[in-house]
Amino acid sequence: MSRPLLRVRAGADPAAPGAGLPDGLLAGLAAALAGRGPALLPVDEELPPAGVPVGRVPDEVALAVATSGSTGEPRTVLLAAEALRTSARATADRLQGPGRWLLALPVHHVAGLQVLVRSVLAGTEPVALPPGPFRPPAFVAATDALVGDAGADAGAGTGAGAGAARAPLYTSLVPTQLRRLLDDPAALDALRAFDAVLLGGAAPPARLVSAARTAGVPVVVTYGMSETCGGCVYDGVPLDGVGVRVEDPDATGAGRVLLSGPVLALGYAPGTAPHISSSAAARPPGAVGGDLLPLDTSALVVLDGVPHLRTSDLGRWRDGRLEVLGRADDVVVTGGVNVAPAAVERVLAEVPGVAEACVVGVPDDEWGRAVVALVVPSGRPPGLDEVRAAAAGALGPAAAPRALLLVDALPLRGPGKVDRRAAAALAAAAPAVASRRAPVPPTAQEDPS
């Protein structure tokens, strides 16, 4: 059995009064989850329709998510309705039960989609930020509306708040958004109204998480990906039903992370073409073809009779919690020594004057690849000697950046996800000086909202 896959608009019309979600998206999502309607593929209408499959999918598929993939290559993940429901139930069980959500992330990415899925299954309607760049005042206004809706539900005895003082309030953010909100007094007050603030998209600096929690913000750090229906490990502890294995650990306990459980995607649909084929583009808007899309399950491996997703991430267990160390394919080999960029970034995040950091390797005649740090400064920018001393002291001399590039913003390829390819290109193109500032090309930036 199969059903059609329908492309739907992920963003609302900015000109519409009070725009937040496209008309009919929640109803279409509810029908997809219940098996009464087509599977949905939310797309950002502001982007070209690159890599969007058109056709039919297995009947159990409810959502397709176009992802930038582990290496920046576009892929389309197929998620079953039962996997999405299981993920939503596990999240509610880990938090304070079903609640009301504020949508602050784009719904063509899995984190934003999961806010909608959780809302549909809880019988509530999320409050969505208006279209456009993420701004703290808009977050404050949306939080006020969310608090009012939750109180009204409690008073009326309906929705997730029925029979309670009010429904729990949740939102999901990426580190860049959280950092902006902490710097705004009114937004910080708004954050304190939530019962949980899920933080994902990229590994947050420990200093950011500590600052938020110290300020009274109930941050929950999540780890997951489109292939796991979003976050499946909360604060280092897998959600109920999720299995985590560390494959071939080294002397430090670090190895490749493998994930299993009912939240796994069915596989991938074709989604690497730079443009929709001419025959697909000629169909009426929203139309789908009759061909069943082939299912690529190459990312799944069976171990002990159980399907696992072999991720591109390295991790280890520490005090019973999973510590994600970064991507295996990001490792920089410099002078014959392996350097994990994520480890260096964690160290640099604690250096005064560093707001954000990205570490990459660039070709070098002497070292093979040289470690370069791109830093978004906060206040007085750090110097190369400072970042070298911090990295060398914590991780050894090979981890010390050979160059420091100050940038206005790190290039992104999704909500909160640094585009390492673009960052490496930016570093390689910079003049060979020890430390300088370079603006990020506008085309390489993506607002976290």
mmCIF file of N, CA and C in Angstrom, residues 297-340:
data_model
loop_
_atom_site.group_PDB
_atom_site.id
_atom_site.type_symbol
_atom_site.label_atom_id
_atom_site.label_comp_id
_atom_site.label_asym_id
_atom_site.label_seq_id
_atom_site.Cartn_x
_atom_site.Cartn_y
_atom_site.Cartn_z
ATOM 1 N N THR A 297 17.730 2.457 2.311
ATOM 2 C CA THR A 297 17.947 2.120 3.717
ATOM 3 C C THR A 297 19.421 1.883 4.024
ATOM 4 N N SER A 298 20.302 2.429 3.197
ATOM 5 C CA SER A 298 21.733 2.134 3.323
ATOM 6 C C SER A 298 22.330 2.650 4.627
ATOM 7 N N ALA A 299 21.691 3.656 5.266
ATOM 8 C CA ALA A 299 22.238 4.197 6.511
ATOM 9 C C ALA A 299 21.916 3.311 7.706
ATOM 10 N N LEU A 300 21.032 2.316 7.511
ATOM 11 C CA LEU A 300 20.639 1.439 8.607
ATOM 12 C C LEU A 300 21.446 0.143 8.571
ATOM 13 N N VAL A 301 21.896 -0.292 9.728
ATOM 14 C CA VAL A 301 22.612 -1.560 9.851
ATOM 15 C C VAL A 301 21.893 -2.397 10.904
ATOM 16 N N VAL A 302 21.934 -3.707 10.751
ATOM 17 C CA VAL A 302 21.274 -4.605 11.689
ATOM 18 C C VAL A 302 22.331 -5.227 12.596
ATOM 19 N N LEU A 303 22.195 -4.983 13.881
ATOM 20 C CA LEU A 303 23.107 -5.528 14.876
ATOM 21 C C LEU A 303 22.290 -6.299 15.904
ATOM 22 N N ASP A 304 22.639 -7.533 16.120
ATOM 23 C CA ASP A 304 21.901 -8.394 17.053
ATOM 24 C C ASP A 304 20.420 -8.435 16.704
ATOM 25 N N GLY A 305 20.136 -8.393 15.399
ATOM 26 C CA GLY A 305 18.766 -8.475 14.939
ATOM 27 C C GLY A 305 17.973 -7.188 15.043
ATOM 28 N N VAL A 306 18.632 -6.084 15.411
ATOM 29 C CA VAL A 306 17.943 -4.803 15.611
ATOM 30 C C VAL A 306 18.487 -3.771 14.629
ATOM 31 N N PRO A 307 17.618 -3.071 13.873
ATOM 32 C CA PRO A 307 18.098 -2.011 12.982
ATOM 33 C C PRO A 307 18.686 -0.850 13.785
ATOM 34 N N HIS A 308 19.821 -0.360 13.344
ATOM 35 C CA HIS A 308 20.477 0.790 13.957
ATOM 36 C C HIS A 308 20.800 1.825 12.879
ATOM 37 N N LEU A 309 20.772 3.076 13.267
ATOM 38 C CA LEU A 309 21.258 4.152 12.414
ATOM 39 C C LEU A 309 22.696 4.428 12.794
ATOM 40 N N ARG A 310 23.610 4.217 11.855
ATOM 41 C CA ARG A 310 25.017 4.544 12.105
ATOM 42 C C ARG A 310 25.204 6.026 11.805
ATOM 43 N N THR A 311 25.317 6.831 12.835
ATOM 44 C CA THR A 311 25.441 8.272 12.654
ATOM 45 C C THR A 311 26.871 8.629 12.238
ATOM 46 N N SER A 312 27.079 9.876 11.954
ATOM 47 C CA SER A 312 28.426 10.375 11.670
ATOM 48 C C SER A 312 29.053 11.018 12.896
ATOM 49 N N ASP A 313 28.447 10.779 14.063
ATOM 50 C CA ASP A 313 28.900 11.436 15.287
ATOM 51 C C ASP A 313 29.758 10.511 16.141
ATOM 52 N N LEU A 314 30.691 11.113 16.843
ATOM 53 C CA LEU A 314 31.504 10.411 17.829
ATOM 54 C C LEU A 314 30.968 10.739 19.221
ATOM 55 N N GLY A 315 30.965 9.746 20.090
ATOM 56 C CA GLY A 315 30.484 9.976 21.446
ATOM 57 C C GLY A 315 31.074 8.974 22.402
ATOM 58 N N ARG A 316 30.800 9.186 23.677
ATOM 59 C CA ARG A 316 31.230 8.258 24.714
ATOM 60 C C ARG A 316 30.293 8.412 25.903
ATOM 61 N N TRP A 317 30.295 7.405 26.759
ATOM 62 C CA TRP A 317 29.492 7.450 27.971
ATOM 63 C C TRP A 317 30.319 8.064 29.087
ATOM 64 N N ARG A 318 29.703 9.002 29.780
ATOM 65 C CA ARG A 318 30.375 9.618 30.929
ATOM 66 C C ARG A 318 29.358 9.762 32.049
ATOM 67 N N ASP A 319 29.600 9.081 33.154
ATOM 68 C CA ASP A 319 28.683 9.112 34.302
ATOM 69 C C ASP A 319 27.264 8.744 33.893
ATOM 70 N N GLY A 320 27.162 7.740 33.005
ATOM 71 C CA GLY A 320 25.853 7.247 32.604
ATOM 72 C C GLY A 320 25.125 8.100 31.586
ATOM 73 N N ARG A 321 25.765 9.109 31.055
ATOM 74 C CA ARG A 321 25.146 9.981 30.058
ATOM 75 C C ARG A 321 25.990 9.995 28.784
ATOM 76 N N LEU A 322 25.315 10.126 27.655
ATOM 77 C CA LEU A 322 26.017 10.184 26.383
ATOM 78 C C LEU A 322 26.621 11.570 26.186
ATOM 79 N N GLU A 323 27.904 11.601 25.921
ATOM 80 C CA GLU A 323 28.599 12.843 25.595
ATOM 81 C C GLU A 323 28.944 12.799 24.107
ATOM 82 N N VAL A 324 28.358 13.694 23.339
ATOM 83 C CA VAL A 324 28.617 13.749 21.900
ATOM 84 C C VAL A 324 29.829 14.635 21.670
ATOM 85 N N LEU A 325 30.826 14.085 20.990
ATOM 86 C CA LEU A 325 32.120 14.745 20.853
ATOM 87 C C LEU A 325 32.294 15.474 19.538
ATOM 88 N N GLY A 326 31.380 15.281 18.607
ATOM 89 C CA GLY A 326 31.519 15.915 17.302
ATOM 90 C C GLY A 326 31.413 14.874 16.198
ATOM 91 N N ARG A 327 31.599 15.322 14.987
ATOM 92 C CA ARG A 327 31.432 14.453 13.833
ATOM 93 C C ARG A 327 32.737 13.748 13.487
ATOM 94 N N ALA A 328 32.616 12.485 13.134
ATOM 95 C CA ALA A 328 33.799 11.712 12.764
ATOM 96 C C ALA A 328 34.460 12.283 11.513
ATOM 97 N N ASP A 329 33.642 12.782 10.581
ATOM 98 C CA ASP A 329 34.209 13.278 9.327
ATOM 99 C C ASP A 329 34.699 14.719 9.431
ATOM 100 N N ASP A 330 34.615 15.339 10.612
ATOM 101 C CA ASP A 330 35.150 16.684 10.807
ATOM 102 C C ASP A 330 36.591 16.672 11.307
ATOM 103 N N VAL A 331 37.094 15.501 11.696
ATOM 104 C CA VAL A 331 38.427 15.415 12.290
ATOM 105 C C VAL A 331 39.478 15.995 11.345
ATOM 106 N N VAL A 332 40.340 16.838 11.904
ATOM 107 C CA VAL A 332 41.427 17.462 11.141
ATOM 108 C C VAL A 332 42.728 16.734 11.480
ATOM 109 N N VAL A 333 43.389 16.214 10.470
ATOM 110 C CA VAL A 333 44.688 15.578 10.669
ATOM 111 C C VAL A 333 45.759 16.614 10.367
ATOM 112 N N THR A 334 46.466 17.055 11.396
ATOM 113 C CA THR A 334 47.474 18.104 11.240
ATOM 114 C C THR A 334 48.804 17.595 11.787
ATOM 115 N N GLY A 335 49.790 17.532 10.930
ATOM 116 C CA GLY A 335 51.089 17.022 11.351
ATOM 117 C C GLY A 335 51.031 15.588 11.830
ATOM 118 N N GLY A 336 50.061 14.818 11.302
ATOM 119 C CA GLY A 336 49.922 13.420 11.688
ATOM 120 C C GLY A 336 49.120 13.193 12.952
ATOM 121 N N VAL A 337 48.575 14.255 13.547
ATOM 122 C CA VAL A 337 47.799 14.153 14.778
ATOM 123 C C VAL A 337 46.334 14.464 14.474
ATOM 124 N N ASN A 338 45.420 13.643 15.008
ATOM 125 C CA ASN A 338 43.984 13.876 14.829
ATOM 126 C C ASN A 338 43.485 14.921 15.824
ATOM 127 N N VAL A 339 42.802 15.926 15.300
ATOM 128 C CA VAL A 339 42.223 16.981 16.137
ATOM 129 C C VAL A 339 40.722 17.016 15.885
ATOM 130 N N ALA A 340 39.944 16.897 16.947
ATOM 131 C CA ALA A 340 38.484 16.960 16.837
ATOM 132 C C ALA A 340 38.045 18.415 16.970
#
